[in-house]
mmCIF file of C-alpha atoms and ligand atoms in Angstrom:
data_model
loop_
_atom_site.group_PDB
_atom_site.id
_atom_site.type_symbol
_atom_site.label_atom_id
_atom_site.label_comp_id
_atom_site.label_asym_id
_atom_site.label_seq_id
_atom_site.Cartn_x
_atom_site.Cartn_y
_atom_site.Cartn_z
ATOM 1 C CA UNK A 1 18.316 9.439 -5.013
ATOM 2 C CA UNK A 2 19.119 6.370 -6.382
ATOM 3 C CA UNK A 3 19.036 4.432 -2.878
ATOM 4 C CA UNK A 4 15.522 5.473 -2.239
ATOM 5 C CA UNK A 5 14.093 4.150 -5.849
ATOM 6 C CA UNK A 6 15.583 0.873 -4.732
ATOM 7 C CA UNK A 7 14.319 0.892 -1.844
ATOM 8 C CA UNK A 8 10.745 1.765 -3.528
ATOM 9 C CA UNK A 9 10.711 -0.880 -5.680
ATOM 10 C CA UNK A 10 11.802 -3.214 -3.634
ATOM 11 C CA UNK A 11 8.586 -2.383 -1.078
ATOM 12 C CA UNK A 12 6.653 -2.209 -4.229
ATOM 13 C CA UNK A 13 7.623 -5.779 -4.739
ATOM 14 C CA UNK A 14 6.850 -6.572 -1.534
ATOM 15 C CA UNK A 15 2.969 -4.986 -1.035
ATOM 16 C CA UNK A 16 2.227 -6.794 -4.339
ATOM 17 C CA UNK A 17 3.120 -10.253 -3.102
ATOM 18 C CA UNK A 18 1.533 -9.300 0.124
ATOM 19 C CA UNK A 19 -1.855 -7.961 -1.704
ATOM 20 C CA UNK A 20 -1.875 -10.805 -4.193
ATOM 21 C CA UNK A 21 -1.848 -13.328 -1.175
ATOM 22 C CA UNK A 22 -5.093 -11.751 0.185
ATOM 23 C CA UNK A 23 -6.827 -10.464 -2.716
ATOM 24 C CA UNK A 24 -6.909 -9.450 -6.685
ATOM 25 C CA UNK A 25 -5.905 -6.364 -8.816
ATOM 26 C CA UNK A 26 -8.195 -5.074 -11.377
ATOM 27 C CA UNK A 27 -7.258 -5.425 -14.475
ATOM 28 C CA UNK A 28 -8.997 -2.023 -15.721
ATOM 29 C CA UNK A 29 -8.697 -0.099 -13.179
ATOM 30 C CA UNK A 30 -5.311 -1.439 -11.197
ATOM 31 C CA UNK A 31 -7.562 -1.681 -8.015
ATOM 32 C CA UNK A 32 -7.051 -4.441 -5.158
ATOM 33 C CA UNK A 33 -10.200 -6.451 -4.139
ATOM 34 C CA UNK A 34 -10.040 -8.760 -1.268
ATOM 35 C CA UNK A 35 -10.645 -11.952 -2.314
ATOM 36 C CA UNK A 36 -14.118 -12.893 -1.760
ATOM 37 C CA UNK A 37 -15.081 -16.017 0.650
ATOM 38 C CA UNK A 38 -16.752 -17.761 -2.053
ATOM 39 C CA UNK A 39 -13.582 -18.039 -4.158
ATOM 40 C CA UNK A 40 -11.645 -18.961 -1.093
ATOM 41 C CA UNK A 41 -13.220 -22.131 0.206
ATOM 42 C CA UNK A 42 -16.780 -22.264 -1.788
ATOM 43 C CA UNK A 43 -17.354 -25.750 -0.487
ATOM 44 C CA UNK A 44 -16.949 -26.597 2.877
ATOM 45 C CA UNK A 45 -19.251 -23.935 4.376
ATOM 46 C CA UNK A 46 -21.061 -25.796 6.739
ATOM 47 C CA UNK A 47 -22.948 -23.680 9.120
ATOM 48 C CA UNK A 48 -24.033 -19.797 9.931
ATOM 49 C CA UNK A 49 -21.343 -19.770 12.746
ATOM 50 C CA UNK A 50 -19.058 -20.858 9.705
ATOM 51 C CA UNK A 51 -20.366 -18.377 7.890
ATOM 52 C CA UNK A 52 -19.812 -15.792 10.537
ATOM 53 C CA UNK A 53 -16.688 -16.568 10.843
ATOM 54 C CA UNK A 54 -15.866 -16.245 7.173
ATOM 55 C CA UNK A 55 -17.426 -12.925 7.090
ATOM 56 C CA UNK A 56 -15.771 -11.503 9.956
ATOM 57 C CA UNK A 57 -12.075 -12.426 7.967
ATOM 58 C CA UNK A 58 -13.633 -11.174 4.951
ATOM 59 C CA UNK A 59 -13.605 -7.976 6.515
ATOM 60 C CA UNK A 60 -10.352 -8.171 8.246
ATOM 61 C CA UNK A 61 -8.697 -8.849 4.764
ATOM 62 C CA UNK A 62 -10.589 -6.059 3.157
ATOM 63 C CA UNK A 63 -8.970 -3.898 5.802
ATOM 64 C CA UNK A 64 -5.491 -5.091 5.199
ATOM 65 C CA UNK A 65 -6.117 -4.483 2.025
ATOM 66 C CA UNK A 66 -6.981 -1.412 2.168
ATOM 67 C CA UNK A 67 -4.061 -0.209 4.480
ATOM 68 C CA UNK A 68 -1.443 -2.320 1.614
ATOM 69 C CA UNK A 69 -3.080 -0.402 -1.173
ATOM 70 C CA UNK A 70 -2.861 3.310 0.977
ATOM 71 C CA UNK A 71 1.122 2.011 1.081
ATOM 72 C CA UNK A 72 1.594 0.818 -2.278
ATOM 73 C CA UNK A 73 -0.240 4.426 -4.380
ATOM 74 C CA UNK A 74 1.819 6.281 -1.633
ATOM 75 C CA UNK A 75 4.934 4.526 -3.066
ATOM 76 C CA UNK A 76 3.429 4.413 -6.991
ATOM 77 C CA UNK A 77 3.421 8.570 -6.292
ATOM 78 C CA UNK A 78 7.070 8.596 -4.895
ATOM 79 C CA UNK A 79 8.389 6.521 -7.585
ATOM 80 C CA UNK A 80 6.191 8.647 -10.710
ATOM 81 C CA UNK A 81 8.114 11.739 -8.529
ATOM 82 C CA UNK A 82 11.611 9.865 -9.486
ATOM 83 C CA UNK A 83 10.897 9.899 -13.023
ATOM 84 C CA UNK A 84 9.692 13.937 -12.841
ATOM 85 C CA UNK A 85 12.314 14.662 -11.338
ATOM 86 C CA UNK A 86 10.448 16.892 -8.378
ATOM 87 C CA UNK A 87 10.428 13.715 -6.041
ATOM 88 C CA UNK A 88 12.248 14.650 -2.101
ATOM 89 C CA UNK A 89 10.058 17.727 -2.374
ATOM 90 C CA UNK A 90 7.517 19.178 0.348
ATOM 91 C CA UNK A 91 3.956 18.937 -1.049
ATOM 92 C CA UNK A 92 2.903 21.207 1.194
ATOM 93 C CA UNK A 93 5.969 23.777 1.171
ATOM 94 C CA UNK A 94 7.595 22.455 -1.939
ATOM 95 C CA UNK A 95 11.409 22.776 0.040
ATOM 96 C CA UNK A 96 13.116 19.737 0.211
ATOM 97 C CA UNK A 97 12.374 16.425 3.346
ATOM 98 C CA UNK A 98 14.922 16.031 5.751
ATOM 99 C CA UNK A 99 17.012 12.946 4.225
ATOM 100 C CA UNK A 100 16.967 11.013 7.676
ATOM 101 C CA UNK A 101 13.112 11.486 7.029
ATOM 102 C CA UNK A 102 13.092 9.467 3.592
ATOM 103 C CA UNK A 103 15.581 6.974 4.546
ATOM 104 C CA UNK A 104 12.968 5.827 7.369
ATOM 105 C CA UNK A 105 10.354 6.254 5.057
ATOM 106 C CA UNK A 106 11.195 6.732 1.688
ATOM 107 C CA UNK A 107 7.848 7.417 0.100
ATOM 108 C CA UNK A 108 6.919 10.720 2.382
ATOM 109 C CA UNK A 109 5.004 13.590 0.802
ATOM 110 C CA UNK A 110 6.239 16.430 3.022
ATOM 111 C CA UNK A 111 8.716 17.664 5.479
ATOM 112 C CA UNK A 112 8.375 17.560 9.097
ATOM 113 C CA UNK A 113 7.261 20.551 10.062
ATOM 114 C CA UNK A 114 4.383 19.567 7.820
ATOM 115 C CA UNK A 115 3.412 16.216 7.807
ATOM 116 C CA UNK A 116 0.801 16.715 10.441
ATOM 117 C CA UNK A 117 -1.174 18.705 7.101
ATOM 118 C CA UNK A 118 -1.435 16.115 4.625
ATOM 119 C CA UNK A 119 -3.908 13.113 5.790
HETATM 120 ZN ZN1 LIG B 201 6.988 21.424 4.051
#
């Protein structure tokens, strides 16, 4: 157990760095915003192509962001499992993952036979 709340943290640590490089957290409500253009470069926008451009990563770093964030509640749940003690177990069938499962991916909500269930 103890190998896969390292593990966790340690890819905690890493999404964070990861989100805080392309946008904010929330204070209030511990959600990550990407950061918007205008507090990237608000000076040198110089003409609609520019501006195009800009938008066009805007959105790419939104999506990132929004694939880091899936990640990092994912692993928030496993490790708030950890500390209940019921973490390792099925959501779906409540009977314990396969361990080679959770050492690939240590933040899994069910087994295999049912991780085609949960979205
Ligand atoms: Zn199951």
């Amino acid at each position: 157990m103890e190998k896969y709340k390292v593990k966790l943290e340690e890819e905690k640590k890493l999404l964070e760095e990861e989100l805080a490089a392309i946008g904010k957290e929330d204070a209030e409500t511990g959600d990550w915003e990407a950061t918007p253009e205008s507090e990237v470069k608000a000076q040198d926008v110089e003409d609609e192509a520019d501006m195009a451009e800009r938008a066009e990563d805007y959105e790419e770093r939104s999506s990132t962001l929004n694939a880091l964030e899936t990640r990092l509640n994912d692993i928030k749940k496993a490790l708030g499992k950890i500390e209940e003690g019921t973490y390792g177990l099925c959501e779906v069938c409540g009977t314990k993952i396969e361990e080679e499962r959770l050492d690939v991916n240590p933040s899994a909500k069910t087994c295999e036979a049912d991780m085609e269930k949960v979205v």
